Each structure stands twice: as structure tokens, then as C-alpha cells.
Coordinates of C-alpha atoms in Angstrom, one line a residue:
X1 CA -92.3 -63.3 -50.1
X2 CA -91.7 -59.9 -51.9
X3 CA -93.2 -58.3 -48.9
X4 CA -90.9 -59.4 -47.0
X5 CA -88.0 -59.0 -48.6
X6 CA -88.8 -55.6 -49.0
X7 CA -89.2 -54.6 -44.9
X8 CA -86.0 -56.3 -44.6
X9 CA -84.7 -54.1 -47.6
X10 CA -85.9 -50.8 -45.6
X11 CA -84.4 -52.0 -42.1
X12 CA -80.6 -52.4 -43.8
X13 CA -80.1 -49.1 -44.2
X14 CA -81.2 -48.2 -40.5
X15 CA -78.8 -51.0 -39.5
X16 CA -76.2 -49.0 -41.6
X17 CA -76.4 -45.7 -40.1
X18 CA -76.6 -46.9 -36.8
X19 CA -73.4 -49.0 -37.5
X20 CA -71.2 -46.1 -38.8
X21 CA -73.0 -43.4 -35.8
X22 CA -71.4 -45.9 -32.8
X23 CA -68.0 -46.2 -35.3
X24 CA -67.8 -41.8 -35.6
X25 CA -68.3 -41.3 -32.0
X26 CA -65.6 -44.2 -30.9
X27 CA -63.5 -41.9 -33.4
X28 CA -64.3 -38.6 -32.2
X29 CA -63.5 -40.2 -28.6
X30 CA -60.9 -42.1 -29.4
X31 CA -58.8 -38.4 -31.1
X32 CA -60.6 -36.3 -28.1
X33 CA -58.9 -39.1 -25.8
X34 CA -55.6 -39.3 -27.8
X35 CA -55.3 -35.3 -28.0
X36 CA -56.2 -34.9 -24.5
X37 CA -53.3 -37.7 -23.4
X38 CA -51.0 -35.4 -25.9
X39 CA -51.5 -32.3 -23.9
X40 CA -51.0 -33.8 -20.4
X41 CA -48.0 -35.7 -21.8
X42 CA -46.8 -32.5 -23.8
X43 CA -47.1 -30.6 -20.0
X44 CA -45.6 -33.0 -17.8
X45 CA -42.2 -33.1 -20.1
X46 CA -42.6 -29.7 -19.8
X47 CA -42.4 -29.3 -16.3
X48 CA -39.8 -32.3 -16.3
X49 CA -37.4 -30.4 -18.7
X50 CA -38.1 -26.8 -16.2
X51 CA -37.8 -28.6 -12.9
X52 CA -34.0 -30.2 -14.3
X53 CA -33.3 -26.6 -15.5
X54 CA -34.2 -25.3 -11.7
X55 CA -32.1 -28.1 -10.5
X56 CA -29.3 -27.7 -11.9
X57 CA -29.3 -24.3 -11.0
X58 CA -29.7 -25.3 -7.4
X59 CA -27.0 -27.8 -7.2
X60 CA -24.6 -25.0 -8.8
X61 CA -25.8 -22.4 -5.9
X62 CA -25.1 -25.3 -3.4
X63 CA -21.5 -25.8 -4.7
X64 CA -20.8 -22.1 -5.3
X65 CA -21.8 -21.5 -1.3
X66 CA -19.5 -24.3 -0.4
X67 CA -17.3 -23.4 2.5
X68 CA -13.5 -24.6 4.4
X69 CA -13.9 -24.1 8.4
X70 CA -11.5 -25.9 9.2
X71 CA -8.4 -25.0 7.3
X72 CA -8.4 -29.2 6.3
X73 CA -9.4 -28.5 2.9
X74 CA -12.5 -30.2 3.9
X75 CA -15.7 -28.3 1.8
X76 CA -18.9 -28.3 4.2
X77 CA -22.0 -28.0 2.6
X78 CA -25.0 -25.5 3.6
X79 CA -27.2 -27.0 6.3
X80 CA -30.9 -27.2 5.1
X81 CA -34.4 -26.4 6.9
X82 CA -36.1 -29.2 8.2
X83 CA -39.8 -29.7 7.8
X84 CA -42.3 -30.7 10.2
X85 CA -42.6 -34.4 8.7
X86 CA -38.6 -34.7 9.4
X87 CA -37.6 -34.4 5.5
X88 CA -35.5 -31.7 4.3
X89 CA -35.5 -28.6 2.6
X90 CA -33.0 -26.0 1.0
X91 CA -32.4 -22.9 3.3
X92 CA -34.1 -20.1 2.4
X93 CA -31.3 -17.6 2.8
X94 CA -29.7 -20.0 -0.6
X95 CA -32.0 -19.0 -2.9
X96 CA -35.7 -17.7 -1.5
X97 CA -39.4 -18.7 -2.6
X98 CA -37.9 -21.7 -5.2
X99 CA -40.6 -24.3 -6.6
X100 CA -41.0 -27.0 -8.8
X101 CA -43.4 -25.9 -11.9
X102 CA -46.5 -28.0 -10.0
X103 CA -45.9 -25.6 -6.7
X104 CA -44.1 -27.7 -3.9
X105 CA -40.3 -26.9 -2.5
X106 CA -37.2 -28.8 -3.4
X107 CA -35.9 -31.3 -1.0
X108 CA -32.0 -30.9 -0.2
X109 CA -30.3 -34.2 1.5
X110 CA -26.6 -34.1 2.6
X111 CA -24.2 -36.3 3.7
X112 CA -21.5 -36.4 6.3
X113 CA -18.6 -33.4 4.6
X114 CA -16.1 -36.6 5.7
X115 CA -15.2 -40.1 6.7
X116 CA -14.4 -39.1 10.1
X117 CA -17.6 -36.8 10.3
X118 CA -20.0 -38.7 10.5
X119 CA -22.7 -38.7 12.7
X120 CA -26.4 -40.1 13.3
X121 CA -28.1 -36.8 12.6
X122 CA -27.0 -33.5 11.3
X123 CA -25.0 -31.4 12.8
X124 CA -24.4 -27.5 11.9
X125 CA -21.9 -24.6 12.6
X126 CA -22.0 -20.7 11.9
X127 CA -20.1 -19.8 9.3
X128 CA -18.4 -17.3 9.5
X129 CA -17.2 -18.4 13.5
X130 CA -15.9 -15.2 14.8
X131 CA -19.7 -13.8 16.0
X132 CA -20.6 -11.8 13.2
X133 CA -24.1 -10.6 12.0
X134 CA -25.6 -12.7 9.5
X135 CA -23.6 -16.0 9.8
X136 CA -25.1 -18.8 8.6
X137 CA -24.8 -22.2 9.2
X138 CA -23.0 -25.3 7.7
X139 CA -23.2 -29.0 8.0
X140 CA -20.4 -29.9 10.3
X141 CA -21.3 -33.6 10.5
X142 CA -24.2 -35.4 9.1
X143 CA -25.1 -39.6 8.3
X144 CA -22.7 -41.1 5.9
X145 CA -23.6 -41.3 2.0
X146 CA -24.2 -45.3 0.9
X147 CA -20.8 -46.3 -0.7
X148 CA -21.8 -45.7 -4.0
X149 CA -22.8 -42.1 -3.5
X150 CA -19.8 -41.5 -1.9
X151 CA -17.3 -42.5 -4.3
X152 CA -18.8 -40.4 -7.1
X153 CA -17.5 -37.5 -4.6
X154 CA -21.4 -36.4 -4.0
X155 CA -21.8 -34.5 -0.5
X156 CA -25.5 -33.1 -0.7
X157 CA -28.3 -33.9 -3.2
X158 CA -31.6 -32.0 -4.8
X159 CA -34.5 -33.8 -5.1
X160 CA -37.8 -33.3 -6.2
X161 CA -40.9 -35.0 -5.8
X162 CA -42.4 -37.1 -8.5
X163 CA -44.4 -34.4 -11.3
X164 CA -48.1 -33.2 -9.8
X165 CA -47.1 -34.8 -6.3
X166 CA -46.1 -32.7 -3.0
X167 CA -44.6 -35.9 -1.3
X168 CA -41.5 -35.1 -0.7
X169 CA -38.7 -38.0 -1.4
X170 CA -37.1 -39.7 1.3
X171 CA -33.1 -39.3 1.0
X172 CA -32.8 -42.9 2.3
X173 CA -34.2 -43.8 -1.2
X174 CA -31.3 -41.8 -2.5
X175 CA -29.2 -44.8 -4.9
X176 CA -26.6 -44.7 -8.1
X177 CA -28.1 -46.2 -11.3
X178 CA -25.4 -46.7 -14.4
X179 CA -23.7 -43.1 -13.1
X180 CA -27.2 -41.4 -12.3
X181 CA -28.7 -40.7 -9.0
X182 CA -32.1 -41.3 -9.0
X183 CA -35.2 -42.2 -6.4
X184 CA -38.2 -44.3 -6.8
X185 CA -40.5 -41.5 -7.2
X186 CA -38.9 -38.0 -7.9
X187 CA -36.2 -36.8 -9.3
X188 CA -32.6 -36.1 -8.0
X189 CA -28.9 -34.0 -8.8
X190 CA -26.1 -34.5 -7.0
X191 CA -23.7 -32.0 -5.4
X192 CA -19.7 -32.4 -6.0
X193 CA -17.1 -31.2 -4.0
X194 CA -16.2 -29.9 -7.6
X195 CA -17.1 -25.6 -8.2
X196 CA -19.5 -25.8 -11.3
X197 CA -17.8 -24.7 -14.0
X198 CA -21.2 -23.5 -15.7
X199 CA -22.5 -20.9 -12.5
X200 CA -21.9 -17.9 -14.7
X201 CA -24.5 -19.4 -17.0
X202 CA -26.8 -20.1 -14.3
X203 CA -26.5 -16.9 -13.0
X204 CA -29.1 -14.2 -13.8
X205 CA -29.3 -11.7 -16.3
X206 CA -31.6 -8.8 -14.4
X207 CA -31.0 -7.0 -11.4
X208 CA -31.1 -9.0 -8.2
X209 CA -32.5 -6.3 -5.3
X210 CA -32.1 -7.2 -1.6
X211 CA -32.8 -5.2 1.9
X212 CA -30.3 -5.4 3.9
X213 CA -29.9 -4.4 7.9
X214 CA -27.3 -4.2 10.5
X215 CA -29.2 -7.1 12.0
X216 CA -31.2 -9.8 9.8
X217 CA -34.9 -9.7 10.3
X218 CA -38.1 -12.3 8.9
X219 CA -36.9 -14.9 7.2
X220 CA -33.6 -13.4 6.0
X221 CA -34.0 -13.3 2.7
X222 CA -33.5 -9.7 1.9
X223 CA -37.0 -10.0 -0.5
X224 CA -38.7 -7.0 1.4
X225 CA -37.3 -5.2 4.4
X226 CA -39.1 -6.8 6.9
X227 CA -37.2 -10.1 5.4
X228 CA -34.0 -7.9 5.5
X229 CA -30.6 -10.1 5.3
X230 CA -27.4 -9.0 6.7
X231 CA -24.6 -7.7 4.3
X232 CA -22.6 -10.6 5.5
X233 CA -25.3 -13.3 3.5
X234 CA -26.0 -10.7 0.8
X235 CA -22.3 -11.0 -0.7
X236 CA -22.3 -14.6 -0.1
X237 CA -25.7 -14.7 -2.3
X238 CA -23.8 -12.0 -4.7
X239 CA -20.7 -14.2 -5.0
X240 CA -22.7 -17.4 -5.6
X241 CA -25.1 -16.5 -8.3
X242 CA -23.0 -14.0 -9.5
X243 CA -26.0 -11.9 -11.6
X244 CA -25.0 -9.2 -13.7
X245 CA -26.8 -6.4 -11.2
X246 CA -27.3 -6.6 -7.7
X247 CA -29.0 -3.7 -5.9
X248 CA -28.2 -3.8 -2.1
X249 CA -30.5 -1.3 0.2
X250 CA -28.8 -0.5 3.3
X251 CA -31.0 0.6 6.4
X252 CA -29.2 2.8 8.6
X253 CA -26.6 1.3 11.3
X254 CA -23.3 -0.3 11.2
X255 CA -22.7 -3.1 9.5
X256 CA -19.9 -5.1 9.6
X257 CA -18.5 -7.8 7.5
X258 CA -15.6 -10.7 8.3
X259 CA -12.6 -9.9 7.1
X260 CA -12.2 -13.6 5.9
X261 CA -15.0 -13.1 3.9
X262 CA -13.6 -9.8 2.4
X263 CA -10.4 -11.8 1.6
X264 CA -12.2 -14.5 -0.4
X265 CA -14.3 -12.1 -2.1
X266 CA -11.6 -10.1 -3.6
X267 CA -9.5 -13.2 -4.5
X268 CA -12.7 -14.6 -6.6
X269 CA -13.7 -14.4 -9.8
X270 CA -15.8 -11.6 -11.6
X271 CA -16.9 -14.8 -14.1
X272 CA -15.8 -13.2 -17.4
X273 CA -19.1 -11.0 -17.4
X274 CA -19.5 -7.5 -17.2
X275 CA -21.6 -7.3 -13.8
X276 CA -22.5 -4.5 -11.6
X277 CA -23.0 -4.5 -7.4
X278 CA -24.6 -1.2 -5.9
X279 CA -24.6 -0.4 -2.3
X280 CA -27.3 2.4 -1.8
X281 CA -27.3 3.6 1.9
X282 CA -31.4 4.3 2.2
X283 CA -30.8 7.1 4.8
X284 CA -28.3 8.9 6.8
X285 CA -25.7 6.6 9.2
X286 CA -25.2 3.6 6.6
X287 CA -21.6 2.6 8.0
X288 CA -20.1 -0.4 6.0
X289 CA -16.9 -1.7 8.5
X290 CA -14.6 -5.4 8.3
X291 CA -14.3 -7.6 11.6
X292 CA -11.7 -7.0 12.6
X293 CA -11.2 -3.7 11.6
X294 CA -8.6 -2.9 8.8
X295 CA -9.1 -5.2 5.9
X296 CA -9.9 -3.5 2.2
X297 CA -13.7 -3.9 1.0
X298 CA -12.7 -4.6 -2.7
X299 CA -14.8 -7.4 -5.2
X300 CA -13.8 -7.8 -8.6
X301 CA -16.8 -6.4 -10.2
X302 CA -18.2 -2.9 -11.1
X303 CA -19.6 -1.3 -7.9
X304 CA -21.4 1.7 -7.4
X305 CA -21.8 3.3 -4.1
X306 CA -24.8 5.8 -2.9
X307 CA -24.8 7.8 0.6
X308 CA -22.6 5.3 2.7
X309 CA -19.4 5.9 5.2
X310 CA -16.7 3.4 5.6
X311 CA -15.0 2.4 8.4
X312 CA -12.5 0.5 6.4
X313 CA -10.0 1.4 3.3
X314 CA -12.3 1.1 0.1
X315 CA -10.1 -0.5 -3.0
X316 CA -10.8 -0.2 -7.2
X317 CA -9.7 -3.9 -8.6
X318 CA -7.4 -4.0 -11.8
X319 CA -9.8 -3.5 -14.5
X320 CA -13.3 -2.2 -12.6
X321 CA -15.1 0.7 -12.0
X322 CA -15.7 2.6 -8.7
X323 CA -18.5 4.9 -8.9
X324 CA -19.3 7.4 -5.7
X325 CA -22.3 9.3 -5.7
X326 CA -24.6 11.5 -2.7
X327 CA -22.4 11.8 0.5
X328 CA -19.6 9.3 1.2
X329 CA -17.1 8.8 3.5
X330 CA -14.6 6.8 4.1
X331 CA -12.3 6.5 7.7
X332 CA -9.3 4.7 8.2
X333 CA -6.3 4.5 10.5
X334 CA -3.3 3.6 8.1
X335 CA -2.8 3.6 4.8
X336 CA -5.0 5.4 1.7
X337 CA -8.4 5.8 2.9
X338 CA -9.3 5.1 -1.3
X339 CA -6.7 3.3 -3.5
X340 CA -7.4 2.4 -7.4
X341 CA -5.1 0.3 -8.9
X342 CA -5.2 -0.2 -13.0
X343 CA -9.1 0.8 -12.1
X344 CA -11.5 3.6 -13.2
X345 CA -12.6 6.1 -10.1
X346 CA -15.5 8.1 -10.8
X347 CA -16.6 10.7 -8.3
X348 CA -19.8 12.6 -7.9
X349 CA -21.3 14.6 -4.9
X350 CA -19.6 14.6 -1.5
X351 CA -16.5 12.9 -0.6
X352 CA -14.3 12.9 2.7
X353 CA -11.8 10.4 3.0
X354 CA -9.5 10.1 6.6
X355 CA -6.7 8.7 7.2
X356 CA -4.4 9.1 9.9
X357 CA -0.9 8.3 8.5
X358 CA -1.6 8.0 4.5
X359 CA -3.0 9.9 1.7
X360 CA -6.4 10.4 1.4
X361 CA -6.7 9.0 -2.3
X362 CA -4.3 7.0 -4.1
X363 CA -4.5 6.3 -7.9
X364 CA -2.1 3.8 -9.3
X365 CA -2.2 3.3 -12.8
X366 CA -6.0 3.9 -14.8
X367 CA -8.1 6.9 -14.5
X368 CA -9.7 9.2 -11.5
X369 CA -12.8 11.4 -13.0
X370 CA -14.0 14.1 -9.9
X371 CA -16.9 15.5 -12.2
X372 CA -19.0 18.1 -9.7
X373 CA -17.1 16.9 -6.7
X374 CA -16.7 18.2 -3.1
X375 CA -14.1 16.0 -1.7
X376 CA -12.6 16.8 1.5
X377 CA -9.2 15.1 2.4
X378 CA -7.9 14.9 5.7
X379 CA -4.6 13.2 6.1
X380 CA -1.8 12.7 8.4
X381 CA 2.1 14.7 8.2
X382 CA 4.0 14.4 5.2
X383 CA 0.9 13.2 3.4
X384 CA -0.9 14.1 -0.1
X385 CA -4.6 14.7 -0.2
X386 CA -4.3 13.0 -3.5
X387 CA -1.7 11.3 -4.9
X388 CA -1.3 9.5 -8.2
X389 CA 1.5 7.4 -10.2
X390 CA 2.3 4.7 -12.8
X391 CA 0.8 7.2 -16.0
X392 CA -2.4 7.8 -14.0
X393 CA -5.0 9.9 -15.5
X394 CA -6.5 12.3 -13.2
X395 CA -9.7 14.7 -14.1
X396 CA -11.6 17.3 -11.9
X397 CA -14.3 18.8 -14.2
X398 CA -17.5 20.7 -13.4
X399 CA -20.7 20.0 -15.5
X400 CA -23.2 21.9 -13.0
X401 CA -20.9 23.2 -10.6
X402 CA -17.1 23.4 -9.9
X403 CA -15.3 20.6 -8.4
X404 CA -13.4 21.2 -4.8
X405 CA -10.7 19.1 -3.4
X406 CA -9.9 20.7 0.1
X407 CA -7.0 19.0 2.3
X408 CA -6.9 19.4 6.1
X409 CA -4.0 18.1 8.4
X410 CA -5.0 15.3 10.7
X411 CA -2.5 16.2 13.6
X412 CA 0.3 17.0 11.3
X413 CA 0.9 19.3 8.3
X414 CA 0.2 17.4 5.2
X415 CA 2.8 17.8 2.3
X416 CA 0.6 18.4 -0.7
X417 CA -3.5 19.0 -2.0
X418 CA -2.1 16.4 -5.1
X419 CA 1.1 14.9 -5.7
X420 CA 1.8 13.8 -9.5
X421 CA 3.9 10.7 -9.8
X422 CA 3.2 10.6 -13.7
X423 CA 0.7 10.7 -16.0
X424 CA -2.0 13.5 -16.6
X425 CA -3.7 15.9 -14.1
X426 CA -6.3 17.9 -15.9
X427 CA -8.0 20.7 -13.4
X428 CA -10.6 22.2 -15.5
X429 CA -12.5 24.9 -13.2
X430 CA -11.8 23.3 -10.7
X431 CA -10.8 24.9 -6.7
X432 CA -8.0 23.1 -5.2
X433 CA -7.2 24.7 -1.5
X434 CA -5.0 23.5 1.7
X435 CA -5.4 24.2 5.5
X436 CA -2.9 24.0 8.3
X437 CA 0.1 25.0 6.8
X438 CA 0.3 22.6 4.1
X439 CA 3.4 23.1 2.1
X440 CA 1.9 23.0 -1.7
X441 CA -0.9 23.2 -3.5
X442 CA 0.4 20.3 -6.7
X443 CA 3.6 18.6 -6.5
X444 CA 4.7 17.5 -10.1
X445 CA 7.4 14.3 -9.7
X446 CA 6.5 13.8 -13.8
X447 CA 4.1 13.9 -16.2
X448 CA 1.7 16.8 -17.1
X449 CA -0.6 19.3 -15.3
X450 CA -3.4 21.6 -17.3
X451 CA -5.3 23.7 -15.6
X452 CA -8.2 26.1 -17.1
X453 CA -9.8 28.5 -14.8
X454 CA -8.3 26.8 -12.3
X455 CA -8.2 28.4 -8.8
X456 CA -4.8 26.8 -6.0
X457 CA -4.8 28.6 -2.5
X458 CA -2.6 27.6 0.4
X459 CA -3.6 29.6 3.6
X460 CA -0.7 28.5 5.3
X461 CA 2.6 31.0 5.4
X462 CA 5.9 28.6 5.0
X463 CA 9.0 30.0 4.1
X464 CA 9.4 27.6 1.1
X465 CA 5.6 26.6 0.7
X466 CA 4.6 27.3 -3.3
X467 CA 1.1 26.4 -4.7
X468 CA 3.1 24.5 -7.6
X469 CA 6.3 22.6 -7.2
X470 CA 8.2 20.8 -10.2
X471 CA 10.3 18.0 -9.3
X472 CA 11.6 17.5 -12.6
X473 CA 10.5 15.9 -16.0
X474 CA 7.1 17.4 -16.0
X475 CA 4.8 19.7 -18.0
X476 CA 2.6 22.4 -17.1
X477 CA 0.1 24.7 -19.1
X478 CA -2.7 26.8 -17.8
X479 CA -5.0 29.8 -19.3
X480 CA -5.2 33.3 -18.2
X481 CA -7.9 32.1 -16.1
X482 CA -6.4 30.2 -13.8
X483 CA -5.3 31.7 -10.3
X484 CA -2.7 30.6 -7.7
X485 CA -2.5 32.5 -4.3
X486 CA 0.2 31.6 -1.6
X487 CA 0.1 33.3 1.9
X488 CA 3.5 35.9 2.2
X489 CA 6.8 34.0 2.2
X490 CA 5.4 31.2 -0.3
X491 CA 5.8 31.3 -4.1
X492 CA 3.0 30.5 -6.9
X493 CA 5.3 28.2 -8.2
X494 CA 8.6 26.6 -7.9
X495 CA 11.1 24.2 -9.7
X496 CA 13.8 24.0 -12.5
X497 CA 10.7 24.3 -14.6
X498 CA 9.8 27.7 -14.0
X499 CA 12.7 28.9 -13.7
X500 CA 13.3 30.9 -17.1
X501 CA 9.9 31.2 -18.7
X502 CA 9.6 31.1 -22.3
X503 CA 9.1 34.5 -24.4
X504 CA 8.2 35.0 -28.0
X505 CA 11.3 37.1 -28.9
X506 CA 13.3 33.9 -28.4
X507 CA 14.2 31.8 -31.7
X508 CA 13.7 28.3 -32.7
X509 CA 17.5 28.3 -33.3
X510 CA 18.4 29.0 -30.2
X511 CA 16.7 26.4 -29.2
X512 CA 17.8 23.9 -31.8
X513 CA 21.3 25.1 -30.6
X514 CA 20.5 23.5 -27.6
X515 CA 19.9 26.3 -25.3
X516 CA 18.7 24.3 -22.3
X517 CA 17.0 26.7 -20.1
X518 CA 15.1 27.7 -23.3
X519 CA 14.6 24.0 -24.1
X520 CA 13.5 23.1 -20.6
X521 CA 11.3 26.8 -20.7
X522 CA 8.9 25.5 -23.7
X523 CA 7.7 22.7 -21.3
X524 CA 6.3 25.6 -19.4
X525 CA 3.0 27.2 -20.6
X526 CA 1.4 28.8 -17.7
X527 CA -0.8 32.2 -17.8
X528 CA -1.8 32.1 -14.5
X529 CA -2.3 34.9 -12.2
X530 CA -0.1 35.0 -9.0
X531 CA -1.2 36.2 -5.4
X532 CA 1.2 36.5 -2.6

């Protein structure tokens, strides 16, 4: 009896052990399990919250690229790739290379743009329709949206599959749930008819850098230049995601833009954001032209341009900045071949502007640096190589060499090298000269002219030609330094202004006594040397 009692004693504790052993390991499997489901759970909303993110940008681009052809106020939406299985996909001109976080595209579904365009399949049209380079195409008719859809004003849809799958969601599954468009497996946004009011948010903050050619190549999407876009699709991608740098390389040829397009650009919006658009020509015989020919290439943003020639007038927007640097050109037939209005000009290297009946650069208002500037300006009769009004500020400046502005008639004799409407012209060792009997080297209407080691030629002999002609109201003051030579029969310079120059030996109280030729005398503070 006490035998056995005490085997069954020394078997309890075994029992024991082996009890609490089978209870640690269903612990340590049951937290490994529990930690494990934590993780996947913690990366799926993960994904879930950065797929909605890339959505919404999506749906933004999609309404930001949405187009009138029609003139019905009708807005067509982007026409999407299709896929071997028969679903469909964003185009990859909108936004190239776009994934979900697990690796698979982003389906795109759109409806018919109208009730009376609809259609059993999709049907597309170029935009723009006048056969330029780069056009892309739009849904022009497409299957009607169920009711639902369509009275919440939705024309086209993103959709994603369901998180880890690549089965792409059908957009017959495509239904309204308490407001929300949703699928049975995936995700889905809907696209208004609305502009998103949030696309400067969505927008990038680095530099966005596309190739672009004359001619697209690849798959368009401007990523490397054997992808290369056309400049056409390369401000429609700049003037839907709006980033605050875009850097466009241009491969040699002409490229030519719609003048619609040019139009809408300029009367967009710049989004409140300081933002920047370079065009950098990559070699010799970059020509930037509108279809038809004539129509301004202005945006409302910063833009800097590198080694291009224009075949079109080139305009600053009211409160942007115009930056030239390398060798540009820019051609046109009427008008100012380079206007700023309200706008800051800033000029570097080489710089020929043509125009056959206006000036060659026109500054209304703002500022105009030339800082180591050759500019050549070749204009038609009557006309000003540069001309500038409304308080305008106007700077030639040398840093590493002196700045030149030389003026050549284009079948005519122009009037002036710079006519002054107002404002400040500082020429600060600068060499200002005119060709084919140009009749004056500055033209002062108003305002003020400096000049330091300045040098004003004219080459042509006219019998009333001078290298500086006051008009009245303006100022003038120059150093020793500063040379002005007229062929015979001209005069250095000319005017109401310079017509009794002030001397020490007269008094302030002569002045005070209102001595007006005196008075008008002390506005006059020129040392420059004269050749004849």
C-alpha cells in the first residue's frame, strides 16, 4: 500500500511537467501565430492606405487631362489601353510605369462622355484634331454608366484589384453603395466631370524630366529618349500634374504645338505654387513653332529656356520669370518677337529676336536684366530694337564680359537701338550700336537713362540722326567713360534736355528764381565723350 502510493507520488510530477510543456508551446504558438497575423494585417492596411493615396492621385490626373472637342461643353475623358484579356488600363502617356504597392497596373473603366454618346464599345478621337504631332486620343463614345453611376456625375473610374491579387476587376462589377463606388473584389474612385480642387497637392515636389522629339518614339512616355514624347503631350502632362520642376530635353527638329493648346495653357492656372518649366534644346536646330503659325508660347509659370529658336512670339506672364541662356532665337512675322508684361526678363548668352514689322523686345511694366548678353535685334521700319514703358526697369550689365545689343533693319530703317517709354534704363559697360541708317542710338519719351562706360555708335549718316534723343520729362547721367559716336551730320545727343548744360558757376538761386533752362539743365548729368 505505501509502495504504491509512493510510485504514484513520483509519476504526478512527470504528469505536471508534461501538462505545463504542451500549455508553453500552445502559448508560444498561439503569440508567434497572433504576431505573425499582426504583421500581415499591419502590411495589407498599409498597402490599402498607399494604393487609395495613388488613386486619388490618378483620378485627379484623369480629371486635370479632361478635354472639350466639341465646343458642347461636353468633357471627354482620356481613352485607356486595353489588355490582352479585354480589361482596361490607364494610358501610359497619363502617368508612365504606375503600380499598386503588390506590383500589378491600375485598371481605368469609362463611360459614355453623354446620353447621346453612347455606344456598345469604346470609341476614341485625337485630341488635338487639326494633325499635329503627339495627339492623343479621347473617348468619344463608350457604353453607358448604370443609372446610379451616372447621376453622381462619374464619367471614368480607377480600380484596383483586390490586395496581393493581379486579377484585374471587371467594370461591369462597377456599383454605388451608400455614396461609394465599390466592386466585389478590389477597390475603386470615381472620376467627376468636376476639376479636383486638390491637384496642386497631388502634384509633385521634385523635378519631373522628360525626352522629348519632333516625333514621339517607344511608348511615348518621355522616361528615356527612346520613349521620347512629343512637346504637344509633355505640356499636357506639365499642365496636369503641375510639379514644381519640369525639365524638358528637346532633340533637334521642329516641333510644333496647337495653337489651341497654347491658348488653354496660358489662360490656366500656375496653382498658387512657385513652379519652374525648362526647355533645354539638347543640340543645335531645336525649333519650338504653334500650328498655325502666330500664336504666343506663354504658361503662367517660371520658365527657363536653354539653346532653342522660336518660330513664334515668346511672352513673360504678369508676375513670372523668363530666363534665356546658350543661343536663342526667336522669328516672327508681326508684332514683338519677345514681349514681358508686369514679368521679370533675364538674359544670358546669345539672343536674336526678328520681326518683320515690330520691335524686337518689348518690356511693359517689371524688369529686363541683359547680364553678359549678345543680343542681336533685327526689326522692321520705324521700329525699336528694344522698347520699354509703364516704369519698366531695364539693365545691361557685364559680369565676365560686356553686354551688346546690335539693331539691324529688316527691309526698312529702324527708328531706334532702345526707345524709353518710362522707367529706368541702366547701361553699365555695356555697347549699344545700329546698322542701316538707323536714326538713334536711345530715344528717352520719360523716365531715366545711366550709363557708365557705356559705348552708343550709329553708322548710319542722317541729317537729324543723334545717338541720344530726349523727348521730354526724362533724365540722363553718364561718367567720363562713356562714349557716343554719330557718323557726320548726326549729333551725340539731342532734345530740350541738353540744350543748356548745367555748369558749376551757376547758383542755387538762380535756380530757385526759377530759371528754367537751368532748372530743366540739372536733370542733365552727362560726361560723355562725343564723336562725330
Amino acid at each position: 500500500m505505501t509502495a504504491a502510493t509512493g510510485g504514484g507520488n513520483r509519476r504526478r510530477p512527470m504528469v505536471s511537467l508534461l501538462i505545463i510543456t504542451i500549455m508553453a508551446i500552445s502559448l508560444v504558438a498561439t503569440t508567434g501565430y497572433t504576431a505573425f497575423t499582426l504583421v500581415q494585417s499591419s502590411d495589407r492596411i498599409a498597402q490599402a492606405q498607399r494604393s487609395a493615396g495613388q488613386m486619388h492621385k490618378l483620378a485627379a490626373l484623369v480629371e486635370a487631362n479632361l478635354r472639350t472637342l466639341k465646343n458642347d461643353g461636353t468633357l471627354y475623358a482620356p481613352a485607356p489601353k486595353e489588355r490582352p484579356d479585354g480589361k482596361t488600363e490607364l494610358p501610359v502617356w497619363l502617368m508612365p510605369g504606375v503600380q499598386t504597392p503588390w506590383g500589378v497596373p491600375y485598371g481605368y473603366c469609362v463611360f459614355a462622355p453623354a446620353p447621346d454618346q453612347i455606344s456598345p464599345s469604346i470609341v476614341t478621337t485625337p485630341w488635338p484634331q487639326d494633325g499635329a504631332p503627339g495627339a492623343r486620343n479621347y473617348v468619344l463614345s463608350a457604353p453607358a454608366a448604370p443609372a446610379e453611376i451616372a447621376r453622381a456625375g462619374i464619367i471614368a473610374a480607377i480600380v484596383a484589384p483586390a490586395i496581393g491579387s493581379d486579377k484585374m476587376p471587371d467594370c461591369a462589377g462597377l456599383t454605388m453603395k451608400d455614396g461609394q463606388l465599390t466592386l466585389p473584389a478590389g477597390s475603386a474612385l470615381g472620376v467627376t466631370r468636376g476639376s479636383s480642387a486638390d491637384l496642386a497637392a497631388v502634384a509633385a515636389s521634385a523635378t519631373v524630366r522628360r525626352h522629348v522629339a519632333p516625333t514621339q518614339a517607344g511608348d511615348g512616355s518621355g522616361t528615356t529618349a527612346a520613349d521620347a514624347m512629343s512637346l504637344t503631350a509633355a505640356l499636357g502632362l506639365w499642365q496636369a500634374t503641375q510639379p514644381n520642376g519640369m525639365a524638358l530635353r528637346l532633340a533637334p527638329g521642329r516641333h510644333e504645338v496647337p495653337a489651341a493648346l497654347l491658348d488653354q495653357l496660358a489662360n490656366g492656372s500656375g496653382g498658387g505654387r512657385t513652379m519652374r518649366l525648362v526647355l533645354q534644346g539638347e543640340a543645335a536646330g531645336v525649333v519650338i513653332a504653334s500650328l498655325p503659325t502666330g500664336a504666343p508660347f506663354r504658361l503662367p509659370t517660371d520658365i527657363r529656356v536653354e539653346n532653342v529658336a522660336f518660330d513664334t512670339p515668346v511672352e513673360a506672364m504678369p508676375g513670372t520669370r523668363l530666363s534665356f541662356a546658350g543661343t536663342n532665337a526667336i522669328s516672327v512675322a508681326n508684332g514683338p518677337a519677345l514681349k514681358g508684361y508686369h514679368a521679370r526678363l533675364d538674359v544670358t548668352g546669345s539672343l536674336t529676336v526678328t520681326s518683320n514689322t515690330g520691335d524686337g523686345v518689348q518690356v511693359t511694366g517689371g524688369e529686363a536684366l541683359f547680364r553678359d548678353a549678345d543680343v542681336v535685334a533685327q526689326v522692321g521700319t520705324g521700329r525699336a530694337g528694344l522698347v520699354s514703358a509703364l516704369g519698366a526697369a531695364v539693365t545691361f550689365s557685364g559680369e565676365r564680359q560686356r553686354p551688346r545689343l546690335r539693331v539691324r533693319g529688316r527691309g526698312g530703317v529702324p527708328m531706334a537701338a532702345i526707345r524709353s517709354g518710362g522707367g529706368q534704363t541702366i547701361l553699365d559697360s555695356a555697347d549699344v550700336g545700329a546698322e542701316s541708317d538707323t536714326q538713334f542710338g536711345v530715344v528717352l519719351e520719360n523716365g531715366a537713362l545711366e550709363m557708365t562706360a557705356t559705348a552708343v555708335g550709329l553708322n548710319g549718316a542722317r541729317p537729324r540722326s543723334a545717338g541720344v534723343l530726349d523727348l521730354g520729362g526724362a533724365r540722363v547721367a553718364s561718367d567720363s567713360a562713356s562714349q557716343i559716336t554719330v557718323a557726320p551730320g548726326g549729333k551725340c545727343a539731342h532734345g530740350e534736355l541738353f540744350a543748356q548744360p548745367a555748369t558749376a558757376r551757376r547758383s542755387a538761386a538762380e535756380v530757385a528764381g526759377g530759371s528754367a533752362p537751368l532748372a530743366v539743365s540739372l536733370t542733365n548729368r552727362s560726361h560723355w565723350g562725343c564723336r562725330q
